């Protein structure tokens, strides 16, 4: 299509503020809204687990072990007779917190060097990118196991490992976006006005690189949750008595033939939540419109 | 006027936007005769490009749709025609040239491959014949040493050469109608002059009709036989090129002509049409030009103004056409 | 004559395009030995086609790209090699309006901050004082205070260019560099902006360096015109003389190529259609850069770049046709 048409179409949407336009577009994304609603509910359920959960997640009842779902125990009971629904709710806290930790670590590790690489260019860029390449050329699982082995098995250590593994993507995203934004005419205009370098970075570049970041954060929350589940399943993540969904699946695995519901419910929780993060990320990207699509 | 080869009647095109379905082309009618060049003139947002894309049903669906009207090529209705049938016509009977030739040329294939593909698709001839035809049309558009240029990729050509190659591709199957959407806008003026000369001589040789979409009145004055002026999705005036420039009948046409900086004396203020064109979701009632029109009266704001036929095959959408004497180009 | 406000001598800008494994580093001489002056309050238009280096010239004057040779003096001060803080301090005298009003305004900032930014970063005004000044600037360019809290998104191209102009005049510059500032606009809007620029010149006495490819606009707005081709100025002079009596064959062809919006005149005039395209600035031809397309080419043109010869009616042209020594020898090739 010709440029003239593109700009004609663009003009059709040009009379509302960016934020309102984003909101209006996002509101039209039914599935993304649904995903957001689910994640909010899940977060509320996790925060208020002590009030919402029907049982104490640690209360054992050895008379009623490995029961199938029933009216008293909607999700059944585990090998120690603990209520699986309550445990799933409490595990949501750990799983969500773990995902949050990993993404936060990835952001802290990835974003600043990404920005520096994108804005400094030249040798600095080269150095940072070669280090990133080196990091990415390790097999990820082995790297994670090595980090956990070095720091000791704990959920936080596992999430540090996941965060380190996710950071190169943030780094590359920030580098690319910062490079693109630095090429924009408004940055050149800021230089022509006489803005200092640090002013340009703070006022012109940072505000314009964050939107693609949000999309990636949402998607990576899902990825981190999946990674946490995998590590916890291997026993490298959440340690008893704490339990995450991945850990629940791991423990339940031993009783898979006798009582499959033990892994079905936490497994489903993982799948649905990860999916919700992905769908939300897609919805955010679509609502941000061309500002982001251009970067892809 | 020669027998019409392309007739557009009451065309309506809508786009789905943040404001719902918005009509960007509204009741547009025109026809292009055999061997004639019709200039479709307007500013950005006037709907001229959407109109030209609709002729070949090339508007993206969704978000666009043709909401009504009829487009006939040599008497055959194109609206509602099946995609395979349209593909038979596209590039064969009706060809298009765009503003940015990079969009019509595929960067991954050589110029020769692309022209040959069009020829083989529509003519079903052998590779050798298609190759000969490609050399022939490249020669026609004055690309030096065409046989060796067949193997070149689009990016190896300069902007002017690319546009000429795109024209060559459009001409490969002897189209009856050439739709040219701002084909010279991205080019330098000296190259634009070459391309306009080329189009003129090709038309004289092959007699195809040209629908020439542009915002540049100088180019219109140079090339077109008749002109249709569009404003806010509608045609406001049609006339022969001489009539239009000498005695415009619509205040918008007058405004455009007066706004040409060449015609303004140095030091004097340039004539400018005040305000900006309306957005398609907030079209003014009555005459769509009335908020910017120096001759507007209350009655102009009240009801839709029809396109009226005047003597000498002219049409104008202005209710004060009899009273007003408007100024043309000097 | 008064001392020039801007004085550019032998300016050259070379870009180094980094090669790859199998490609050598290439040097693009975007601007090659360019000299011109602008008097206070004067408008100099630099015209040329793509590859002529006119935008690079503007950016070099703005010190947004590094000159590789030559000098730039603004108001008597040598600004060729200024960097950092000293460069920042001369910025208020020298401002720029860019071609694309859609990308020259930061989409994440409201208009009050866009227009007020020069005032803020130079510590001229803050808070309510700044807002008051911004309001006055917006009114000066035909916008109002109710536009202050909106985002660039909400404005049309013409309005955005007004905002960009308000930002550029906020510090009361002596020279405004306009890089194709009206090219992206429709005719009706374009004239509104040109009239605004004319008003501002009259009210504020700003000098303009007006970069454009549109000769119709240039004829209207410029006092003097410099015609560029492949990084060089081939002709320069008062607007009237250039348009009435172009001396360089390229200027002549350029003027003849612009279609006149009147079919009777346009279809009856003599036109010079140049063959071929502008050569790539990566491999400019030796001698006069225009010799590959020039209808009057002579042997000498192919080897040595002609010097500027003064022309009757003002200005100068770099062409052997006007150089008595070159034509005397009867060295015309054709």
Short mmCIF file of N, CA and C in Angstrom, two decimals, chain A residues 36-91:
data_model
loop_
_atom_site.label_atom_id
_atom_site.label_comp_id
_atom_site.label_asym_id
_atom_site.label_seq_id
_atom_site.Cartn_x
_atom_site.Cartn_y
_atom_site.Cartn_z
N UNK A 36 -6.70 -10.44 31.95
CA UNK A 36 -6.36 -9.49 33.01
C UNK A 36 -7.26 -9.73 34.22
N UNK A 37 -8.56 -9.93 33.94
CA UNK A 37 -9.51 -10.20 35.02
C UNK A 37 -9.11 -11.44 35.80
N UNK A 38 -8.73 -12.49 35.07
CA UNK A 38 -8.33 -13.72 35.73
C UNK A 38 -7.11 -13.50 36.61
N UNK A 39 -6.12 -12.77 36.08
CA UNK A 39 -4.88 -12.56 36.83
C UNK A 39 -5.15 -11.72 38.09
N UNK A 40 -6.05 -10.73 37.96
CA UNK A 40 -6.39 -9.92 39.14
C UNK A 40 -7.07 -10.79 40.20
N UNK A 41 -8.02 -11.62 39.76
CA UNK A 41 -8.70 -12.53 40.69
C UNK A 41 -7.71 -13.46 41.36
N UNK A 42 -6.80 -13.99 40.55
CA UNK A 42 -5.81 -14.92 41.08
C UNK A 42 -4.93 -14.22 42.12
N UNK A 43 -4.52 -12.99 41.79
CA UNK A 43 -3.68 -12.25 42.72
C UNK A 43 -4.44 -11.99 44.02
N UNK A 44 -5.73 -11.61 43.91
CA UNK A 44 -6.55 -11.38 45.10
C UNK A 44 -6.66 -12.66 45.91
N UNK A 45 -6.93 -13.78 45.19
CA UNK A 45 -7.05 -15.08 45.86
C UNK A 45 -5.78 -15.42 46.61
N UNK A 46 -4.63 -15.11 45.99
CA UNK A 46 -3.36 -15.43 46.62
C UNK A 46 -3.14 -14.56 47.86
N UNK A 47 -3.42 -13.25 47.71
CA UNK A 47 -3.20 -12.33 48.83
C UNK A 47 -4.12 -12.69 50.00
N UNK A 48 -5.37 -12.99 49.68
CA UNK A 48 -6.33 -13.27 50.75
C UNK A 48 -6.49 -14.76 51.00
N UNK A 49 -5.50 -15.55 50.61
CA UNK A 49 -5.59 -17.00 50.77
C UNK A 49 -5.96 -17.42 52.20
N UNK A 50 -5.36 -16.81 53.22
CA UNK A 50 -5.70 -17.24 54.59
C UNK A 50 -7.20 -17.11 54.88
N UNK A 51 -7.89 -16.18 54.24
CA UNK A 51 -9.32 -16.03 54.48
C UNK A 51 -10.17 -16.83 53.51
N UNK A 52 -9.63 -17.00 52.31
CA UNK A 52 -10.42 -17.65 51.26
C UNK A 52 -10.32 -19.16 51.35
N UNK A 53 -9.13 -19.66 51.67
CA UNK A 53 -8.91 -21.10 51.64
C UNK A 53 -9.79 -21.79 52.69
N UNK A 54 -10.40 -22.89 52.30
CA UNK A 54 -11.31 -23.59 53.23
C UNK A 54 -10.56 -24.29 54.37
N UNK A 55 -9.28 -24.66 54.18
CA UNK A 55 -8.55 -25.39 55.22
C UNK A 55 -7.19 -24.75 55.42
N UNK A 56 -6.56 -25.13 56.51
CA UNK A 56 -5.16 -24.77 56.68
C UNK A 56 -4.35 -25.63 55.72
N UNK A 57 -3.52 -25.04 54.89
CA UNK A 57 -2.84 -25.82 53.85
C UNK A 57 -1.84 -26.81 54.43
N UNK A 58 -1.46 -26.60 55.69
CA UNK A 58 -0.47 -27.49 56.28
C UNK A 58 -1.10 -28.52 57.21
N UNK A 59 -2.41 -28.38 57.47
CA UNK A 59 -3.07 -29.30 58.40
C UNK A 59 -3.17 -30.68 57.78
N UNK A 60 -2.50 -31.65 58.46
CA UNK A 60 -2.52 -33.02 57.94
C UNK A 60 -3.72 -33.77 58.50
N UNK A 61 -4.21 -34.67 57.71
CA UNK A 61 -5.29 -35.52 58.18
C UNK A 61 -5.03 -36.90 57.60
N UNK A 62 -4.32 -37.71 58.40
CA UNK A 62 -3.84 -38.97 57.86
C UNK A 62 -4.95 -40.00 57.66
N UNK A 63 -6.16 -39.65 58.12
CA UNK A 63 -7.31 -40.55 57.86
C UNK A 63 -7.81 -40.39 56.43
N UNK A 64 -7.52 -39.23 55.86
CA UNK A 64 -8.12 -38.96 54.54
C UNK A 64 -7.04 -38.61 53.54
N UNK A 65 -6.14 -39.55 53.30
CA UNK A 65 -5.07 -39.26 52.34
C UNK A 65 -5.49 -39.64 50.92
N UNK A 66 -4.93 -38.89 49.94
CA UNK A 66 -5.09 -39.18 48.52
C UNK A 66 -6.54 -39.42 48.13
N UNK A 67 -7.41 -38.55 48.62
CA UNK A 67 -8.82 -38.68 48.24
C UNK A 67 -9.08 -37.98 46.92
N UNK A 68 -10.05 -38.52 46.20
CA UNK A 68 -10.47 -37.86 44.95
C UNK A 68 -11.29 -36.62 45.31
N UNK A 69 -11.47 -35.72 44.35
CA UNK A 69 -12.27 -34.52 44.62
C UNK A 69 -13.65 -34.87 45.15
N UNK A 70 -14.08 -34.09 46.14
CA UNK A 70 -15.40 -34.33 46.74
C UNK A 70 -15.96 -32.98 47.16
N UNK A 71 -17.15 -32.97 47.72
CA UNK A 71 -17.75 -31.72 48.16
C UNK A 71 -16.94 -31.10 49.29
N UNK A 72 -16.42 -31.94 50.19
CA UNK A 72 -15.63 -31.43 51.30
C UNK A 72 -14.27 -30.94 50.82
N UNK A 73 -13.65 -31.68 49.94
CA UNK A 73 -12.35 -31.29 49.37
C UNK A 73 -12.50 -31.21 47.87
N UNK A 74 -12.74 -29.97 47.34
CA UNK A 74 -13.06 -29.81 45.91
C UNK A 74 -11.98 -30.35 45.00
N UNK A 75 -10.73 -30.17 45.42
CA UNK A 75 -9.62 -30.64 44.59
C UNK A 75 -9.03 -31.94 45.13
N UNK A 76 -9.68 -32.56 46.14
CA UNK A 76 -9.15 -33.78 46.75
C UNK A 76 -8.13 -33.48 47.83
N UNK A 77 -7.44 -34.54 48.28
CA UNK A 77 -6.40 -34.36 49.31
C UNK A 77 -5.11 -35.03 48.85
N UNK A 78 -4.01 -34.62 49.51
CA UNK A 78 -2.71 -35.18 49.07
C UNK A 78 -2.29 -36.33 49.96
N UNK A 79 -1.02 -36.73 49.83
CA UNK A 79 -0.56 -37.95 50.51
C UNK A 79 -0.55 -37.80 52.02
N UNK A 80 -0.62 -36.55 52.52
CA UNK A 80 -0.68 -36.35 53.97
C UNK A 80 -2.08 -35.92 54.40
N UNK A 81 -3.03 -36.01 53.47
CA UNK A 81 -4.41 -35.66 53.80
C UNK A 81 -4.65 -34.17 53.84
N UNK A 82 -3.75 -33.35 53.24
CA UNK A 82 -3.95 -31.90 53.22
C UNK A 82 -4.87 -31.53 52.06
N UNK A 83 -5.62 -30.45 52.23
CA UNK A 83 -6.61 -30.04 51.24
C UNK A 83 -5.88 -29.43 50.02
N UNK A 84 -6.10 -30.00 48.83
CA UNK A 84 -5.35 -29.57 47.65
C UNK A 84 -5.79 -28.17 47.21
N UNK A 85 -7.10 -27.85 47.35
CA UNK A 85 -7.57 -26.52 46.96
C UNK A 85 -6.85 -25.45 47.79
N UNK A 86 -6.81 -25.65 49.10
CA UNK A 86 -6.14 -24.67 49.96
C UNK A 86 -4.67 -24.57 49.62
N UNK A 87 -4.06 -25.74 49.38
CA UNK A 87 -2.64 -25.73 49.05
C UNK A 87 -2.39 -25.01 47.71
N UNK A 88 -3.32 -25.21 46.74
CA UNK A 88 -3.16 -24.55 45.44
C UNK A 88 -3.24 -23.03 45.61
N UNK A 89 -4.18 -22.59 46.45
CA UNK A 89 -4.32 -21.16 46.68
C UNK A 89 -3.07 -20.57 47.33
N UNK A 90 -2.58 -21.25 48.35
CA UNK A 90 -1.38 -20.75 49.02
C UNK A 90 -0.16 -20.83 48.09
N UNK A 91 -0.13 -21.88 47.26
CA UNK A 91 1.00 -22.02 46.34
C UNK A 91 1.01 -20.91 45.31
#
